[in-house]
Amino acid sequence: MDTAEISKAEPVSVSLTQDADKSLDDELQQLLQTLPKEEGWSGSSFYLYQGFWCSARLKAVVSFQTHFPASDSNVIVASLPKCGTTWLKTLTFSTLYRNQLARDENPLRTSTPHRLVRQLEYDVYVNNPCPNLENMCVYKPWLFATHVPYASLPTSIKDSNCKIVCICRIETPWIRSFLFGFSSASFETKTKSCFPEMKLLTSSVMESHEDLKEDISCEVKQLAMFLGVPFTEDEEKQGVVEEIATICSFENLKELEVNKKGLFIPGIPNESYFRKGKVGDWRNYFFTPSMVERLEKLIHQKLDASGLAFELSSKTSKA
């Protein structure tokens, strides 16, 4: 498909009737009266909904939960904000669709990753409870992204065999990136819980931001295997894995004109998704050794049953 056609692909309105939409609004207003409420950094309200703090986009979250028609072939990129979401979107897009793309015409060169891999609750369902998903994901199988915790994903996703690609990040650099990225973008949010409940599925794969930085080619091959599109021997000999790693590298994405200006998701400039992309840069900011120690203990407590382990102290000593 032509790159220009992808860039112009927008939702086709398949609106609910006015009465049905009003009914949803009325139900949400009643729901909001029952939820714990806090004020965000910029004065907007946040509500504790199903165990996580949700902004005024709660209507989009409920619409996503209610109407998303998951199928076994779907792929969902799941993450906390500022954990490497943009990078994982590009890697998953380029790997999953590589046989549908010309090798020298990857749409990432002219379209922001967030236009190519649409965010379900911050984009797809914001203006329409029943959007035309075919127009939002022009390649097949469908590939979308979400920040919604597993427990609050639509039943259609949890009951299907669709693939969920997760990315995690050591919590201290995540906090730093979170504060930098969203404050600079004037994004209204409030960090109430750094460690949501984590549940790994048989149909999910967990990527680590730090592992991706350390050996991206190996991680890309594992990702392709999980997605059901393993690299052939010929592809590996032709350097396809390395090409994807290069196209999707932080350095390349940051220098693309499409990622330097404008915005796709309202309130968040495209450039705010690309800061430094360095492992360990968090040590140059306001974290003291005692703060790191406290965070490390909390990480072990929360992730003890997940099989994941992050060591901050040893990494700090190398600084």
Short mmCIF file of N, CA, C and O in Angstrom, two decimals, residues 110-159:
data_model
loop_
_atom_site.label_atom_id
_atom_site.label_comp_id
_atom_site.label_asym_id
_atom_site.label_seq_id
_atom_site.Cartn_x
_atom_site.Cartn_y
_atom_site.Cartn_z
N THR A 110 8.04 8.17 6.79
CA THR A 110 7.18 9.32 6.48
C THR A 110 5.98 9.45 7.42
O THR A 110 5.25 10.44 7.34
N SER A 111 5.75 8.47 8.28
CA SER A 111 4.61 8.51 9.20
C SER A 111 5.08 8.24 10.62
O SER A 111 5.93 7.37 10.84
N THR A 112 4.55 8.97 11.58
CA THR A 112 4.89 8.73 12.96
C THR A 112 4.45 7.33 13.38
O THR A 112 3.42 6.84 12.91
N PRO A 113 5.22 6.67 14.25
CA PRO A 113 4.84 5.31 14.70
C PRO A 113 3.43 5.24 15.28
O PRO A 113 2.76 4.22 15.18
N HIS A 114 2.96 6.35 15.86
CA HIS A 114 1.65 6.34 16.50
C HIS A 114 0.51 6.46 15.50
O HIS A 114 -0.64 6.18 15.84
N ARG A 115 0.81 6.85 14.29
CA ARG A 115 -0.19 6.79 13.23
C ARG A 115 -0.25 5.40 12.62
O ARG A 115 -1.30 4.95 12.15
N LEU A 116 0.88 4.71 12.60
CA LEU A 116 0.94 3.38 12.01
C LEU A 116 0.42 2.30 12.96
O LEU A 116 -0.16 1.31 12.53
N VAL A 117 0.67 2.49 14.26
CA VAL A 117 0.18 1.54 15.27
C VAL A 117 -0.66 2.36 16.24
O VAL A 117 -0.15 2.99 17.16
N ARG A 118 -1.96 2.35 16.03
CA ARG A 118 -2.86 3.26 16.74
C ARG A 118 -3.07 2.83 18.18
O ARG A 118 -3.22 1.64 18.49
N GLN A 119 -3.11 3.81 19.07
CA GLN A 119 -3.34 3.59 20.50
C GLN A 119 -4.84 3.52 20.75
O GLN A 119 -5.58 4.46 20.46
N LEU A 120 -5.30 2.40 21.29
CA LEU A 120 -6.73 2.14 21.37
C LEU A 120 -7.49 3.14 22.23
O LEU A 120 -8.49 3.70 21.81
N GLU A 121 -7.00 3.39 23.45
CA GLU A 121 -7.78 4.25 24.36
C GLU A 121 -7.45 5.73 24.22
O GLU A 121 -8.23 6.59 24.64
N TYR A 122 -6.30 6.09 23.63
CA TYR A 122 -5.93 7.49 23.48
C TYR A 122 -6.16 8.01 22.07
O TYR A 122 -5.91 9.18 21.80
N ASP A 123 -6.62 7.15 21.18
CA ASP A 123 -6.75 7.55 19.79
C ASP A 123 -7.98 6.90 19.15
O ASP A 123 -8.95 7.58 18.82
N VAL A 124 -7.96 5.59 19.03
CA VAL A 124 -8.98 4.88 18.25
C VAL A 124 -10.39 5.13 18.76
O VAL A 124 -11.31 5.40 17.99
N TYR A 125 -10.58 5.02 20.08
CA TYR A 125 -11.94 5.11 20.64
C TYR A 125 -12.26 6.47 21.26
O TYR A 125 -13.30 6.62 21.91
N VAL A 126 -11.42 7.47 21.05
CA VAL A 126 -11.64 8.76 21.68
C VAL A 126 -12.87 9.48 21.14
O VAL A 126 -13.68 10.02 21.90
N ASN A 127 -13.04 9.51 19.85
CA ASN A 127 -14.13 10.29 19.24
C ASN A 127 -15.30 9.45 18.74
O ASN A 127 -16.30 10.01 18.28
N ASN A 128 -15.16 8.15 18.79
CA ASN A 128 -16.22 7.30 18.26
C ASN A 128 -16.26 5.98 19.01
O ASN A 128 -15.27 5.25 19.01
N PRO A 129 -17.37 5.64 19.68
CA PRO A 129 -17.45 4.38 20.42
C PRO A 129 -17.36 3.15 19.52
O PRO A 129 -17.02 2.06 19.98
N CYS A 130 -17.65 3.31 18.24
CA CYS A 130 -17.61 2.18 17.29
C CYS A 130 -16.88 2.58 16.02
O CYS A 130 -17.49 2.72 14.95
N PRO A 131 -15.58 2.81 16.08
CA PRO A 131 -14.83 3.26 14.89
C PRO A 131 -14.67 2.13 13.87
O PRO A 131 -14.84 0.95 14.18
N ASN A 132 -14.33 2.53 12.66
CA ASN A 132 -14.05 1.57 11.60
C ASN A 132 -12.60 1.11 11.73
O ASN A 132 -11.68 1.79 11.27
N LEU A 133 -12.38 -0.02 12.35
CA LEU A 133 -11.02 -0.49 12.62
C LEU A 133 -10.29 -0.90 11.35
O LEU A 133 -9.06 -0.85 11.29
N GLU A 134 -11.03 -1.31 10.33
CA GLU A 134 -10.38 -1.68 9.06
C GLU A 134 -9.63 -0.49 8.48
O GLU A 134 -8.57 -0.66 7.88
N ASN A 135 -10.17 0.70 8.64
CA ASN A 135 -9.51 1.89 8.11
C ASN A 135 -8.34 2.34 8.97
O ASN A 135 -7.48 3.08 8.51
N MET A 136 -8.32 1.92 10.22
CA MET A 136 -7.26 2.35 11.13
C MET A 136 -6.06 1.42 11.09
O MET A 136 -4.97 1.80 11.51
N CYS A 137 -6.26 0.22 10.63
CA CYS A 137 -5.15 -0.74 10.52
C CYS A 137 -5.22 -1.35 9.12
O CYS A 137 -5.91 -2.34 8.90
N VAL A 138 -4.50 -0.73 8.20
CA VAL A 138 -4.65 -1.09 6.80
C VAL A 138 -3.97 -2.40 6.44
O VAL A 138 -4.26 -2.99 5.40
N TYR A 139 -3.02 -2.86 7.26
CA TYR A 139 -2.38 -4.14 7.02
C TYR A 139 -3.09 -5.23 7.84
O TYR A 139 -3.84 -4.93 8.76
N LYS A 140 -2.83 -6.45 7.49
CA LYS A 140 -3.39 -7.58 8.22
C LYS A 140 -2.25 -8.51 8.64
O LYS A 140 -1.30 -8.70 7.89
N PRO A 141 -2.30 -9.07 9.84
CA PRO A 141 -3.37 -8.96 10.84
C PRO A 141 -3.37 -7.59 11.52
O PRO A 141 -2.40 -6.84 11.41
N TRP A 142 -4.44 -7.29 12.24
CA TRP A 142 -4.51 -6.02 12.96
C TRP A 142 -3.41 -5.92 14.00
O TRP A 142 -3.10 -6.87 14.71
N LEU A 143 -2.84 -4.71 14.10
CA LEU A 143 -1.85 -4.40 15.12
C LEU A 143 -2.24 -3.09 15.79
O LEU A 143 -2.34 -2.05 15.13
N PHE A 144 -2.50 -3.14 17.09
CA PHE A 144 -2.88 -1.96 17.86
C PHE A 144 -2.05 -1.92 19.14
O PHE A 144 -1.33 -2.88 19.47
N ALA A 145 -2.15 -0.80 19.87
CA ALA A 145 -1.40 -0.64 21.11
C ALA A 145 -2.32 -0.17 22.23
O ALA A 145 -3.37 0.44 21.98
N THR A 146 -1.91 -0.44 23.47
CA THR A 146 -2.69 0.00 24.63
C THR A 146 -1.81 0.19 25.85
O THR A 146 -0.76 -0.45 25.97
N HIS A 147 -2.24 1.08 26.75
CA HIS A 147 -1.63 1.23 28.07
C HIS A 147 -2.56 0.67 29.16
O HIS A 147 -2.25 0.77 30.34
N VAL A 148 -3.69 0.12 28.76
CA VAL A 148 -4.65 -0.41 29.74
C VAL A 148 -4.09 -1.68 30.38
O VAL A 148 -3.58 -2.56 29.68
N PRO A 149 -4.17 -1.81 31.72
CA PRO A 149 -3.67 -3.01 32.39
C PRO A 149 -4.42 -4.26 31.93
O PRO A 149 -5.56 -4.19 31.49
N TYR A 150 -3.76 -5.41 32.09
CA TYR A 150 -4.36 -6.67 31.63
C TYR A 150 -5.75 -6.89 32.21
O TYR A 150 -6.67 -7.29 31.49
N ALA A 151 -5.93 -6.64 33.50
CA ALA A 151 -7.21 -6.91 34.14
C ALA A 151 -8.35 -6.13 33.52
O ALA A 151 -9.52 -6.55 33.60
N SER A 152 -8.04 -5.00 32.88
CA SER A 152 -9.08 -4.15 32.30
C SER A 152 -9.15 -4.24 30.77
O SER A 152 -9.87 -3.45 30.14
N LEU A 153 -8.41 -5.15 30.18
CA LEU A 153 -8.53 -5.35 28.74
C LEU A 153 -9.90 -5.92 28.40
O LEU A 153 -10.54 -6.56 29.24
N PRO A 154 -10.38 -5.67 27.18
CA PRO A 154 -11.67 -6.22 26.78
C PRO A 154 -11.71 -7.74 26.93
O PRO A 154 -10.71 -8.43 26.71
N THR A 155 -12.86 -8.25 27.28
CA THR A 155 -13.03 -9.70 27.39
C THR A 155 -12.69 -10.38 26.07
O THR A 155 -12.16 -11.50 26.06
N SER A 156 -12.98 -9.71 24.96
CA SER A 156 -12.70 -10.31 23.65
C SER A 156 -11.22 -10.61 23.47
O SER A 156 -10.84 -11.60 22.83
N ILE A 157 -10.34 -9.76 24.05
CA ILE A 157 -8.90 -10.00 23.96
C ILE A 157 -8.50 -11.16 24.87
O ILE A 157 -7.78 -12.08 24.47
N LYS A 158 -8.99 -11.14 26.11
CA LYS A 158 -8.59 -12.16 27.08
C LYS A 158 -9.15 -13.54 26.72
O LYS A 158 -8.56 -14.56 27.08
N ASP A 159 -10.27 -13.57 26.00
CA ASP A 159 -10.87 -14.85 25.62
C ASP A 159 -10.35 -15.37 24.29
O ASP A 159 -10.67 -16.49 23.88
#
